[in-house]
CSV table of C-alpha atoms and ligand atoms in Angstrom, one decimal:
chain,number,residue,atom,x,y,z
H,25,MET,CA,-0.1,-64.9,9.1
H,26,ILE,CA,0.0,-68.0,6.8
H,27,ILE,CA,-1.8,-68.5,3.6
H,28,SER,CA,-2.2,-72.0,1.7
H,29,ALA,CA,-3.4,-71.7,-1.7
H,30,GLY,CA,-4.2,-74.1,-4.6
H,31,ALA,CA,-6.4,-74.0,-7.7
H,32,ASP,CA,-7.2,-76.0,-10.6
H,33,HIS,CA,-7.3,-75.2,-14.6
H,34,GLY,CA,-9.5,-72.9,-14.5
H,35,GLY,CA,-8.1,-71.4,-11.5
H,36,PHE,CA,-4.4,-71.3,-11.8
H,37,GLU,CA,-3.7,-68.5,-12.9
H,38,LEU,CA,-5.9,-65.9,-10.9
H,39,LYS,CA,-4.5,-68.0,-7.8
H,40,ASN,CA,-0.8,-66.9,-9.1
H,41,LYS,CA,-1.5,-63.1,-9.4
H,42,LEU,CA,-3.1,-63.2,-5.9
H,43,VAL,CA,-0.1,-65.8,-4.3
H,44,ALA,CA,2.7,-63.2,-5.8
H,45,PHE,CA,0.1,-60.7,-4.3
H,46,LEU,CA,0.5,-62.2,-0.9
H,47,ARG,CA,4.0,-62.3,-1.0
H,48,GLN,CA,4.7,-59.2,-2.2
H,49,GLU,CA,2.6,-57.8,1.1
H,50,GLY,CA,4.6,-59.7,3.7
H,51,TYR,CA,2.4,-63.0,3.7
H,52,GLU,CA,4.2,-66.7,4.1
H,53,VAL,CA,2.6,-68.8,1.4
H,54,ILE,CA,2.3,-72.1,0.6
H,55,ASP,CA,1.4,-72.9,-3.3
H,56,ASN,CA,-0.4,-76.3,-3.8
H,57,GLY,CA,-0.4,-76.1,-6.9
H,58,THR,CA,-1.8,-76.4,-10.0
H,59,ASN,CA,0.7,-73.9,-11.8
H,60,SER,CA,0.0,-75.1,-15.5
H,61,PRO,CA,-3.4,-75.0,-17.9
H,62,ASP,CA,-2.7,-79.2,-17.8
H,63,SER,CA,-6.7,-80.4,-16.9
H,64,VAL,CA,-6.6,-81.3,-13.0
H,65,ASP,CA,-9.2,-82.2,-10.6
H,66,TYR,CA,-10.1,-79.6,-8.3
H,67,PRO,CA,-10.8,-81.7,-5.7
H,68,ASP,CA,-7.5,-82.3,-4.9
H,69,PHE,CA,-6.3,-78.9,-4.7
H,70,ALA,CA,-9.2,-78.3,-2.1
H,71,GLN,CA,-7.9,-82.0,-0.1
H,72,ALA,CA,-4.9,-80.1,0.2
H,73,VAL,CA,-5.4,-76.5,1.6
H,74,ALA,CA,-7.8,-78.3,4.2
H,75,ARG,CA,-5.5,-80.4,5.5
H,76,ASP,CA,-2.9,-77.6,5.7
H,77,ILE,CA,-5.5,-75.3,7.4
H,78,LEU,CA,-6.4,-78.6,10.1
H,79,GLU,CA,-3.3,-79.2,10.5
H,80,LYS,CA,-2.0,-75.7,11.5
H,81,LYS,CA,0.0,-75.1,8.5
H,82,ALA,CA,-1.8,-72.6,7.2
H,83,ASP,CA,-4.7,-69.7,8.9
H,84,PHE,CA,-6.3,-69.3,6.3
H,85,GLY,CA,-7.2,-70.8,2.2
H,86,LEU,CA,-7.1,-69.3,-0.7
H,87,LEU,CA,-8.6,-71.8,-3.4
H,88,VAL,CA,-9.5,-71.3,-7.0
H,89,CYS,CA,-11.4,-73.1,-9.7
H,90,GLY,CA,-13.2,-71.6,-12.7
H,91,SER,CA,-16.5,-71.3,-10.7
H,92,GLY,CA,-15.0,-71.3,-7.5
H,93,ILE,CA,-18.6,-73.9,-6.6
H,94,GLY,CA,-16.6,-77.2,-6.9
H,95,ILE,CA,-13.4,-76.4,-5.1
H,96,SER,CA,-15.8,-74.8,-2.1
H,97,ILE,CA,-18.0,-78.2,-1.9
H,98,ALA,CA,-15.2,-80.1,-2.0
H,99,ALA,CA,-13.2,-78.3,1.1
H,100,ASN,CA,-16.3,-77.7,3.2
H,101,ARG,CA,-16.4,-81.8,3.2
H,102,PHE,CA,-13.8,-81.2,5.5
H,103,LYS,CA,-15.2,-80.8,9.5
H,104,GLY,CA,-13.7,-77.6,10.7
H,105,ILE,CA,-13.6,-76.1,7.4
H,106,ARG,CA,-15.8,-73.1,6.3
H,107,ALA,CA,-15.1,-72.2,2.4
H,108,ALA,CA,-17.0,-69.4,1.7
H,109,LEU,CA,-17.6,-68.6,-2.6
H,110,VAL,CA,-17.4,-64.7,-2.5
H,111,THR,CA,-18.5,-63.1,-5.5
H,112,ASN,CA,-18.6,-59.8,-4.0
H,113,ASP,CA,-17.3,-57.4,-1.3
H,114,ASP,CA,-20.4,-57.7,1.3
H,115,TYR,CA,-20.1,-61.5,1.2
H,116,ALA,CA,-16.0,-61.1,1.7
H,117,ARG,CA,-16.9,-59.3,4.7
H,118,LEU,CA,-19.8,-61.3,6.0
H,119,SER,CA,-17.9,-64.2,5.6
H,120,ARG,CA,-15.3,-63.4,8.2
H,121,GLN,CA,-18.2,-61.4,10.2
H,122,HIS,CA,-20.8,-64.1,10.3
H,123,ASN,CA,-19.2,-67.5,9.5
H,124,ASN,CA,-15.6,-67.3,10.8
H,125,ALA,CA,-14.3,-68.6,7.1
H,126,ASN,CA,-11.2,-69.7,7.4
H,127,ILE,CA,-10.8,-70.4,3.2
H,128,ILE,CA,-11.7,-67.9,0.3
H,129,ALA,CA,-13.2,-69.6,-2.7
H,130,LEU,CA,-13.0,-67.6,-6.0
H,131,GLY,CA,-14.2,-68.1,-9.4
H,132,GLY,CA,-11.4,-67.6,-11.5
H,133,ARG,CA,-13.0,-67.9,-15.1
H,134,PHE,CA,-16.0,-64.9,-13.3
H,135,THR,CA,-13.3,-62.8,-11.2
H,136,SER,CA,-11.6,-59.9,-12.6
H,137,TYR,CA,-8.2,-59.7,-10.7
H,138,GLU,CA,-9.0,-56.3,-9.3
H,139,ASP,CA,-11.8,-57.5,-7.8
H,140,ALA,CA,-10.3,-60.9,-6.1
H,141,GLU,CA,-7.5,-58.8,-4.4
H,142,LYS,CA,-9.9,-56.1,-3.3
H,143,TRP,CA,-12.2,-59.1,-1.5
H,144,LEU,CA,-8.7,-60.9,-0.6
H,145,LYS,CA,-8.3,-57.9,1.2
H,146,ILE,CA,-11.4,-57.7,3.0
H,147,PHE,CA,-11.4,-61.8,3.7
H,148,LEU,CA,-7.4,-61.3,5.9
H,149,SER,CA,-8.6,-57.6,7.8
H,150,THR,CA,-11.6,-58.7,8.4
H,151,PRO,CA,-12.4,-60.5,12.2
H,152,PHE,CA,-14.9,-62.6,12.8
H,153,GLU,CA,-17.2,-60.8,15.6
H,154,GLY,CA,-18.1,-64.5,17.3
H,155,GLY,CA,-21.4,-63.9,20.4
H,156,ARG,CA,-24.6,-65.7,18.3
H,157,HIS,CA,-22.4,-66.3,15.8
H,158,GLU,CA,-20.0,-69.0,17.6
H,159,ARG,CA,-23.0,-70.6,18.8
H,160,ARG,CA,-24.3,-71.5,15.0
H,161,ILE,CA,-20.8,-72.2,13.6
H,162,GLU,CA,-20.3,-74.7,16.6
H,163,LYS,CA,-24.0,-76.4,15.7
H,164,ILE,CA,-22.1,-76.7,12.0
H,165,ASP,CA,-19.5,-78.4,13.2
H,166,ASN,CA,-22.0,-80.8,15.6
H,167,ILE,CA,-24.4,-82.0,12.8
M,202,RB5,C1,-13.0,-77.4,-14.4
M,202,RB5,O1,-13.6,-77.2,-16.2
M,202,RB5,C2,-14.2,-76.4,-13.9
M,202,RB5,O2,-15.5,-77.8,-13.7
M,202,RB5,C3,-14.0,-76.2,-12.5
M,202,RB5,O3,-12.8,-75.5,-12.6
M,202,RB5,C4,-14.8,-75.6,-11.2
M,202,RB5,O4,-15.3,-74.7,-11.9
M,202,RB5,C5,-15.6,-76.7,-11.0
M,202,RB5,O5,-16.8,-76.4,-10.1
């Protein structure tokens, strides 16, 4: 499984720790940066990760900005991208079961590493339930 990762200056430290964790677990990771505290614009990194998924270079995405809000809003501008801002165990699970989310977005300034790793593991191991949820996702794509 290939994961595309991206973050701004508010999220790069958490992103880097999660990238290291994913590689240690055997995932292939495309790291789109950023990799320093210098100020950057989160839409650039949302776009890089969204494109990796839509071009099938990656199966899932990981995006981190300060709050997770801006970077998830930006990623969700792309048709076919379902970026979920995850703030607890249930959101990690439900974003996959009901929404077939293909990007997990996290707030680097508000999320401990331990929680982030746990939510990422839940996200990557939970299958989409399909059924009635498939119809709803098709409706999103048709908006
Ligand atoms: C950057 O300061 C901050 O605005 C950004 O990381 C994010 O929180 C935006 O939603």
